[in-house]
């Protein structure tokens, strides 16, 4: 049995199109242990100037005040939690051609040297290697590869780049788009996404790490 972390980046709950599709996927993964992290409900530490300066000080071995040390200890626990899973399911709506700010906040917190990656001979080495991610991305624009609006994709392209940087190269993507328009178009988009889920489940292997 694999352990998966469902990172839910939509604030819309059950009304989220990406979550509707993810629910079908999760139902097909009933034999696995899936934990949900709702980012809009999560208590994410601030990532501001003080946090950044505290991180530099910790890396360089300089004195750090207790508040900054506590914040980075909490962030370290977040990274440990993230890396404790065998794989990840992300449900991500498109916001202004990219991703919701809460997901960007989470990514900024955990993608730190010595946490989700390390630097070896001047190159980044991801610490999440050997695992799998499944992306369920939704949006009003039909930016599926090969389409006339594919150049507007700063959502899936960003997520693939980030995952690759932390070592995750086995990535499946399910498109839910367009999610805005006439009822028939949206229904067709949902049917295509459900079909993608069923096709993925038919050949999906999620081994647990030993």
Tab-separated table of C-alpha atoms in Angstrom:
chain	number	residue	atom	x	y	z
A	1	UNK	CA	0.000	0.000	0.000
A	2	UNK	CA	1.383	3.380	-1.019
A	3	UNK	CA	0.979	6.579	0.990
A	4	UNK	CA	-0.132	9.554	-1.085
A	5	UNK	CA	-0.491	13.204	-0.139
A	6	UNK	CA	-3.391	14.972	-1.850
A	7	UNK	CA	-2.385	18.630	-2.039
A	8	UNK	CA	-5.636	20.492	-2.650
A	9	UNK	CA	-4.924	23.976	-4.016
A	10	UNK	CA	-8.544	24.983	-4.613
A	11	UNK	CA	-10.572	27.044	-2.103
A	12	UNK	CA	-13.867	25.839	-3.621
A	13	UNK	CA	-14.118	22.497	-1.838
A	14	UNK	CA	-16.701	20.156	-3.342
A	15	UNK	CA	-17.571	22.727	-6.052
A	16	UNK	CA	-14.048	22.540	-7.467
A	17	UNK	CA	-13.925	20.868	-10.874
A	18	UNK	CA	-10.395	19.622	-10.245
A	19	UNK	CA	-11.519	18.084	-6.954
A	20	UNK	CA	-14.491	16.401	-8.612
A	21	UNK	CA	-12.099	14.668	-10.982
A	22	UNK	CA	-9.626	13.929	-8.181
A	23	UNK	CA	-12.433	12.289	-6.192
A	24	UNK	CA	-12.908	9.778	-9.009
A	25	UNK	CA	-9.186	9.079	-9.007
A	26	UNK	CA	-9.102	8.684	-5.231
A	27	UNK	CA	-12.054	6.279	-5.369
A	28	UNK	CA	-10.021	4.147	-7.768
A	29	UNK	CA	-7.075	4.169	-5.363
A	30	UNK	CA	-9.088	2.800	-2.455
A	31	UNK	CA	-6.331	0.360	-1.529
A	32	UNK	CA	-3.867	3.149	-0.788
A	33	UNK	CA	-3.464	5.507	2.176
A	34	UNK	CA	-4.322	9.033	0.999
A	35	UNK	CA	-3.989	12.090	3.225
A	36	UNK	CA	-5.466	15.450	2.166
A	37	UNK	CA	-3.745	18.791	2.698
A	38	UNK	CA	-6.176	21.641	1.995
A	39	UNK	CA	-3.845	24.578	1.430
A	40	UNK	CA	-6.478	27.267	1.927
A	41	UNK	CA	-7.151	25.851	5.407
A	42	UNK	CA	-3.518	25.128	6.274
A	43	UNK	CA	-1.495	27.189	8.737
A	44	UNK	CA	1.470	28.112	6.544
A	45	UNK	CA	4.318	30.072	8.167
A	46	UNK	CA	5.016	33.529	6.770
A	47	UNK	CA	7.636	33.694	4.047
A	48	UNK	CA	8.766	37.291	4.249
A	49	UNK	CA	11.962	39.282	4.630
A	50	UNK	CA	12.529	38.155	8.218
A	51	UNK	CA	12.074	34.493	7.263
A	52	UNK	CA	14.476	34.815	4.328
A	53	UNK	CA	17.139	36.541	6.430
A	54	UNK	CA	16.707	33.891	9.115
A	55	UNK	CA	17.255	31.151	6.541
A	56	UNK	CA	20.466	32.765	5.265
A	57	UNK	CA	21.691	33.121	8.845
A	58	UNK	CA	20.971	29.460	9.616
A	59	UNK	CA	22.756	28.283	6.457
A	60	UNK	CA	25.773	30.473	7.241
A	61	UNK	CA	25.898	29.537	10.930
A	62	UNK	CA	25.154	33.050	12.179
A	63	UNK	CA	23.037	33.794	15.266
A	64	UNK	CA	19.276	33.584	14.685
A	65	UNK	CA	16.527	34.869	16.973
A	66	UNK	CA	14.169	32.333	18.508
A	67	UNK	CA	11.163	33.373	16.411
A	68	UNK	CA	13.010	32.743	13.128
A	69	UNK	CA	14.458	29.501	14.460
A	70	UNK	CA	10.964	28.312	15.432
A	71	UNK	CA	9.561	29.255	12.012
A	72	UNK	CA	12.256	27.301	10.194
A	73	UNK	CA	11.836	24.342	12.509
A	74	UNK	CA	8.136	24.339	11.547
A	75	UNK	CA	9.041	24.576	7.863
A	76	UNK	CA	11.472	21.694	8.297
A	77	UNK	CA	8.634	19.594	9.717
A	78	UNK	CA	6.509	20.521	6.690
A	79	UNK	CA	9.244	19.301	4.364
A	80	UNK	CA	9.669	16.089	6.358
A	81	UNK	CA	5.920	15.550	6.075
A	82	UNK	CA	5.984	16.177	2.309
A	83	UNK	CA	8.915	13.823	1.760
A	84	UNK	CA	7.407	11.074	3.915
A	85	UNK	CA	4.955	10.119	1.139
A	86	UNK	CA	5.397	7.680	-1.723
A	87	UNK	CA	3.742	10.077	-4.148
A	88	UNK	CA	1.571	13.158	-4.499
A	89	UNK	CA	-1.764	14.068	-6.041
A	90	UNK	CA	-2.177	17.781	-6.727
A	91	UNK	CA	-5.492	19.407	-7.640
A	92	UNK	CA	-4.709	22.793	-9.116
A	93	UNK	CA	-7.016	25.354	-10.743
A	94	UNK	CA	-5.474	27.907	-13.085
A	95	UNK	CA	-5.390	31.436	-11.715
A	96	UNK	CA	-4.265	34.151	-14.135
A	97	UNK	CA	-2.334	31.668	-16.300
A	98	UNK	CA	-0.529	30.218	-13.284
A	99	UNK	CA	-1.271	28.584	-9.924
A	100	UNK	CA	-3.130	29.781	-6.800
A	101	UNK	CA	-1.017	31.849	-4.420
A	102	UNK	CA	-1.424	29.393	-1.550
A	103	UNK	CA	0.214	26.641	-3.588
A	104	UNK	CA	3.019	29.011	-4.582
A	105	UNK	CA	3.444	29.868	-0.881
A	106	UNK	CA	3.689	26.173	0.009
A	107	UNK	CA	6.191	25.510	-2.780
A	108	UNK	CA	8.309	28.491	-1.709
A	109	UNK	CA	8.400	27.227	1.875
A	110	UNK	CA	9.493	23.670	1.140
A	111	UNK	CA	11.779	24.219	-1.865
A	112	UNK	CA	14.845	25.260	0.070
A	113	UNK	CA	18.462	24.060	-0.084
A	114	UNK	CA	19.021	21.298	2.418
A	115	UNK	CA	15.290	20.634	2.685
A	116	UNK	CA	13.669	19.517	-0.598
A	117	UNK	CA	16.915	19.676	-2.565
A	118	UNK	CA	20.628	19.937	-1.985
A	119	UNK	CA	23.441	21.451	-4.019
A	120	UNK	CA	26.074	19.026	-5.291
A	121	UNK	CA	28.976	20.378	-7.364
A	122	UNK	CA	27.018	23.533	-8.023
A	123	UNK	CA	23.928	21.669	-9.237
A	124	UNK	CA	20.606	21.105	-7.533
A	125	UNK	CA	19.787	17.515	-6.582
A	126	UNK	CA	16.159	16.827	-5.710
A	127	UNK	CA	15.439	14.872	-2.548
A	128	UNK	CA	12.035	13.608	-3.735
A	129	UNK	CA	13.470	11.398	-6.483
A	130	UNK	CA	12.051	7.984	-7.289
A	131	UNK	CA	8.444	8.883	-6.587
A	132	UNK	CA	5.400	9.800	-8.634
A	133	UNK	CA	3.106	12.805	-8.920
A	134	UNK	CA	-0.340	13.039	-10.457
A	135	UNK	CA	-1.552	16.504	-11.448
A	136	UNK	CA	-5.221	17.306	-11.925
A	137	UNK	CA	-5.206	20.774	-13.464
A	138	UNK	CA	-8.290	22.772	-14.358
A	139	UNK	CA	-9.005	26.099	-15.972
A	140	UNK	CA	-11.387	28.155	-18.056
A	141	UNK	CA	-8.896	28.339	-20.924
A	142	UNK	CA	-8.411	25.242	-23.057
A	143	UNK	CA	-4.602	25.173	-22.942
A	144	UNK	CA	-4.199	21.478	-23.664
A	145	UNK	CA	-0.974	20.669	-25.565
A	146	UNK	CA	-1.282	21.253	-29.297
A	147	UNK	CA	-4.275	23.563	-28.960
A	148	UNK	CA	-4.437	27.192	-30.081
A	149	UNK	CA	-4.039	28.483	-26.497
A	150	UNK	CA	-1.248	26.143	-25.369
A	151	UNK	CA	1.177	29.086	-25.115
A	152	UNK	CA	-0.819	30.384	-22.137
A	153	UNK	CA	0.159	27.387	-20.010
A	154	UNK	CA	2.210	28.684	-17.090
A	155	UNK	CA	0.348	26.277	-14.800
A	156	UNK	CA	1.263	22.751	-15.830
A	157	UNK	CA	4.625	23.894	-17.218
A	158	UNK	CA	5.551	25.454	-13.862
A	159	UNK	CA	4.442	22.414	-11.862
A	160	UNK	CA	6.399	20.000	-14.064
A	161	UNK	CA	9.501	22.186	-13.777
A	162	UNK	CA	9.218	22.444	-9.999
A	163	UNK	CA	8.627	18.725	-9.552
A	164	UNK	CA	11.573	17.921	-11.815
A	165	UNK	CA	13.800	20.223	-9.794
A	166	UNK	CA	13.017	18.367	-6.555
A	167	UNK	CA	13.600	15.056	-8.328
A	168	UNK	CA	10.121	13.971	-9.413
A	169	UNK	CA	10.198	13.077	-13.109
A	170	UNK	CA	7.406	10.471	-13.158
A	171	UNK	CA	4.473	12.867	-13.592
A	172	UNK	CA	0.973	12.182	-14.947
A	173	UNK	CA	-1.322	15.074	-15.851
A	174	UNK	CA	-5.090	15.063	-16.193
A	175	UNK	CA	-6.616	18.132	-17.861
A	176	UNK	CA	-10.005	19.505	-16.803
A	177	UNK	CA	-10.687	22.270	-19.293
A	178	UNK	CA	-12.474	24.365	-20.254
A	179	UNK	CA	-14.407	24.699	-16.989
A	180	UNK	CA	-16.247	27.834	-18.094
A	181	UNK	CA	-18.680	28.207	-20.975
A	182	UNK	CA	-21.906	26.646	-22.099
A	183	UNK	CA	-23.165	23.624	-20.209
A	184	UNK	CA	-22.398	21.184	-23.014
A	185	UNK	CA	-18.770	22.313	-23.316
A	186	UNK	CA	-18.143	22.022	-19.586
A	187	UNK	CA	-19.839	18.617	-19.438
A	188	UNK	CA	-17.673	17.417	-22.319
A	189	UNK	CA	-14.561	18.657	-20.501
A	190	UNK	CA	-15.546	16.735	-17.389
A	191	UNK	CA	-16.245	13.588	-19.414
A	192	UNK	CA	-12.803	13.831	-21.055
A	193	UNK	CA	-11.153	14.242	-17.664
A	194	UNK	CA	-13.027	11.285	-16.162
A	195	UNK	CA	-11.961	9.200	-19.156
A	196	UNK	CA	-8.337	10.255	-18.560
A	197	UNK	CA	-8.685	9.153	-14.928
A	198	UNK	CA	-10.057	5.754	-15.938
A	199	UNK	CA	-7.255	5.270	-18.469
A	200	UNK	CA	-4.637	6.226	-15.895
A	201	UNK	CA	-6.060	3.887	-13.262
A	202	UNK	CA	-6.048	0.964	-15.679
A	203	UNK	CA	-2.261	0.977	-15.848
A	204	UNK	CA	-1.245	2.769	-12.658
A	205	UNK	CA	1.343	1.259	-10.347
A	206	UNK	CA	2.083	2.961	-7.037
A	207	UNK	CA	4.658	0.912	-5.157
A	208	UNK	CA	5.370	1.879	-1.585
A	209	UNK	CA	8.937	2.791	-0.714
A	210	UNK	CA	10.746	0.316	1.509
